[in-house]
Each structure stands twice: as structure tokens, then as C-alpha cells.
């Protein structure tokens, strides 16, 4: 029997909350190195977000994991259901190509406090490829983006410390 990461009370995943999420690829294989795979996964994640009244504020697809900053847009927004659906849909689309499983079971999550600014968390997400030595500047990385902030706004922000 596989040990699952402990989760918060399910009520903590519903409503007008912000979350920092990390999903790791199965076996930590570098799956997100091709534009078509990243595009497919982002499309499935975005479609799942719409179903559960979630907005993806910022994202970064590293070779073997993805970071997401999401926010519930209504009292009925369901982050846990979003994660389940996003991983299921993107995993299914990936497996249809005969590539095997996309995701590890479970995920890392953190409910953000009111004093943790979305811009600072987005900066942390955008700095990941630089820290990993993949690029010299966050703006040079092709697999990150934001639906709320410009690159300039993000780069001016103070980096979040989880």
C-alpha cells in the first residue's frame, strides 16, 4: 500500500483561496522538454481550471515537475477537484501518445496566507529555471507564464520564501 501525502481538511480546498502547487513527473523523468508536451499539459490544466472556477495565475514547467500558482474565483471553487482533474486529463492525453504515465501520485500543496503576495510567489516560480541553470534570466525560459501579471511586474517583485 502506497503512503499518500497528508492533506488538509477538504473544506480548506474550497473557496476564495490561493495555492502554490507542485506536480512531479513519474519517476522524475524529464517530460517537459518539448513544446508540444508542455502545450498539451498546459491546455489540459487550463481546461480543468475552468471547470472548477480556478484561475492559473502563474506556471513553470521544469523538465521533471510543474509549479502552479492558482486561485479560486468563487465560494464554490474546488482546488482539490481541479488538481485531480488536471492531472487525470493531462496524464490521459500524454498516455495516449504511448509515453507511459506522466505524473507521480499525489502533489505538493500550500495554501497561501493573505500576507503572501501573488507577485512574490510568481517571482519564485519564474526564478526556478534560473536556479536550475537552465537559463540566465526568467524571461528566457519558454515554459513559464502568467495569466495575470506581465514579466516586468514579476521581475520587479521581491521573491517569496516558502
C-alpha positions as CSV (number, residue, x, y, z in Angstrom):
1,X,0.0,0.0,0.0
2,X,1.4,3.4,-1.0
3,X,1.7,6.2,1.5
4,X,-0.1,9.3,0.5
5,X,0.9,12.8,1.4
6,X,-1.4,14.0,4.2
7,X,-4.0,16.5,3.1
8,X,-5.7,19.3,4.8
9,X,-9.4,19.2,5.8
10,X,-11.3,19.1,2.4
11,X,-13.0,22.4,3.3
12,X,-9.6,24.1,3.0
13,X,-9.6,23.4,-0.7
14,X,-12.9,25.1,-1.5
15,X,-13.5,28.8,-1.9
16,X,-11.5,32.0,-2.5
17,X,-8.1,30.7,-1.6
18,X,-4.7,30.8,-3.4
19,X,-2.5,27.8,-3.6
20,X,1.1,27.0,-4.6
21,X,1.2,23.6,-6.2
22,X,3.9,21.3,-7.5
23,X,3.3,18.1,-9.5
24,X,6.2,15.8,-10.2
25,X,6.5,13.6,-13.3
26,X,6.5,9.8,-12.9
27,X,10.0,8.7,-12.0
28,X,11.1,12.3,-12.2
29,X,11.6,11.7,-15.9
30,X,12.2,14.9,-18.0
31,X,8.9,15.0,-19.7
32,X,8.6,18.8,-20.2
33,X,11.4,19.5,-22.6
34,X,9.4,19.6,-25.8
35,X,7.0,22.4,-26.7
36,X,4.2,20.0,-27.7
37,X,4.2,18.2,-24.4
38,X,4.2,21.4,-22.4
39,X,1.4,22.9,-24.6
40,X,-0.7,19.7,-24.2
41,X,-0.3,19.7,-20.4
42,X,-1.0,23.4,-20.0
43,X,-4.1,23.1,-22.2
44,X,-5.5,20.3,-20.1
45,X,-4.6,22.1,-16.8
46,X,-6.3,25.3,-18.2
47,X,-9.4,23.5,-19.2
48,X,-9.6,21.8,-15.8
49,X,-9.3,25.2,-14.1
50,X,-12.3,26.5,-16.0
51,X,-14.4,23.5,-14.8
52,X,-13.7,24.2,-11.1
53,X,-13.7,28.1,-11.2
54,X,-10.0,28.2,-10.7
55,X,-7.6,30.7,-12.4
56,X,-4.0,29.7,-13.1
57,X,-2.1,32.9,-12.1
58,X,1.4,31.6,-12.9
59,X,3.1,28.4,-14.1
60,X,6.5,27.0,-14.8
61,X,7.1,23.6,-16.4
62,X,10.5,22.4,-15.3
63,X,11.8,19.3,-17.1
64,X,10.5,16.9,-14.3
65,X,7.9,18.9,-12.5
66,X,5.5,21.8,-12.8
67,X,4.8,24.7,-10.4
68,X,1.4,26.4,-10.4
69,X,0.0,29.4,-8.6
70,X,-3.8,29.1,-8.6
71,X,-6.7,31.0,-7.1
72,X,-10.3,30.1,-6.5
73,X,-12.6,32.6,-8.2
74,X,-15.8,31.8,-6.2
75,X,-17.0,30.3,-2.9
76,X,-17.6,27.1,-4.8
77,X,-14.1,26.9,-6.4
78,X,-12.6,23.4,-5.7
79,X,-8.8,23.2,-5.8
80,X,-8.6,19.5,-4.8
81,X,-11.1,18.6,-7.6
82,X,-9.1,20.8,-10.0
83,X,-5.9,19.0,-9.2
84,X,-7.4,15.6,-9.6
85,X,-9.0,16.6,-13.0
86,X,-5.9,18.4,-14.3
87,X,-3.6,15.5,-13.6
88,X,-6.1,13.0,-14.9
89,X,-6.7,14.8,-18.2
90,X,-3.1,15.7,-18.9
91,X,-2.0,12.2,-17.9
92,X,-4.5,10.6,-20.2
93,X,-3.6,12.8,-23.1
94,X,0.1,12.0,-22.5
95,X,-0.5,8.3,-22.2
96,X,-2.5,8.3,-25.5
97,X,0.8,9.1,-27.2
98,X,2.2,5.9,-25.8
99,X,4.7,7.6,-23.5
100,X,3.6,5.9,-20.3
101,X,2.5,7.7,-17.1
102,X,3.0,11.4,-16.8
103,X,2.6,12.1,-13.1
104,X,3.7,10.7,-9.8
105,X,0.8,10.1,-7.4
106,X,0.0,13.0,-5.1
107,X,1.4,16.5,-5.2
108,X,2.8,19.3,-3.0
109,X,0.4,22.0,-2.0
110,X,0.5,25.1,0.1
111,X,-2.4,27.3,0.9
112,X,-1.1,30.8,0.8
113,X,-1.7,33.3,3.6
114,X,-3.1,36.7,3.0
115,X,0.3,38.3,3.6
116,X,1.9,36.2,0.9
117,X,1.7,38.3,-2.2
118,X,0.8,36.6,-5.5
119,X,3.5,38.6,-7.3
120,X,6.2,37.3,-4.9
121,X,5.1,33.7,-5.4
122,X,5.1,34.2,-9.2
123,X,8.6,35.6,-8.9
124,X,9.7,32.4,-7.0
125,X,8.1,30.3,-9.7
126,X,9.8,32.2,-12.6
127,X,13.2,32.0,-10.8
128,X,13.2,28.2,-10.8
129,X,14.7,27.7,-14.3
130,X,17.4,30.3,-13.4
131,X,18.3,28.5,-10.1
132,X,18.4,25.2,-12.0
133,X,20.9,26.7,-14.5
134,X,18.5,26.2,-17.5
135,X,18.6,30.0,-18.4
136,X,20.3,33.1,-17.3
137,X,17.1,35.2,-17.0
138,X,13.5,34.2,-16.2
139,X,12.4,35.9,-19.4
140,X,14.5,33.5,-21.4
141,X,12.6,30.4,-20.3
142,X,9.9,29.3,-22.8
143,X,7.8,27.1,-20.4
144,X,6.6,29.6,-17.9
145,X,3.9,32.3,-18.0
146,X,1.3,34.2,-16.2
147,X,-2.3,35.0,-16.9
148,X,-2.4,37.9,-14.5
149,X,1.0,39.6,-14.5
150,X,3.5,40.9,-17.0
151,X,7.0,39.6,-17.0
152,X,8.1,43.1,-15.9
153,X,5.8,43.1,-12.9
154,X,7.0,39.7,-11.9
155,X,10.7,40.6,-12.2
156,X,10.2,43.8,-10.1
157,X,8.6,41.7,-7.2
158,X,10.5,40.5,-4.2
159,X,10.9,36.7,-4.3
160,X,8.7,34.7,-2.0
161,X,10.4,32.4,0.6
162,X,8.3,29.3,1.2
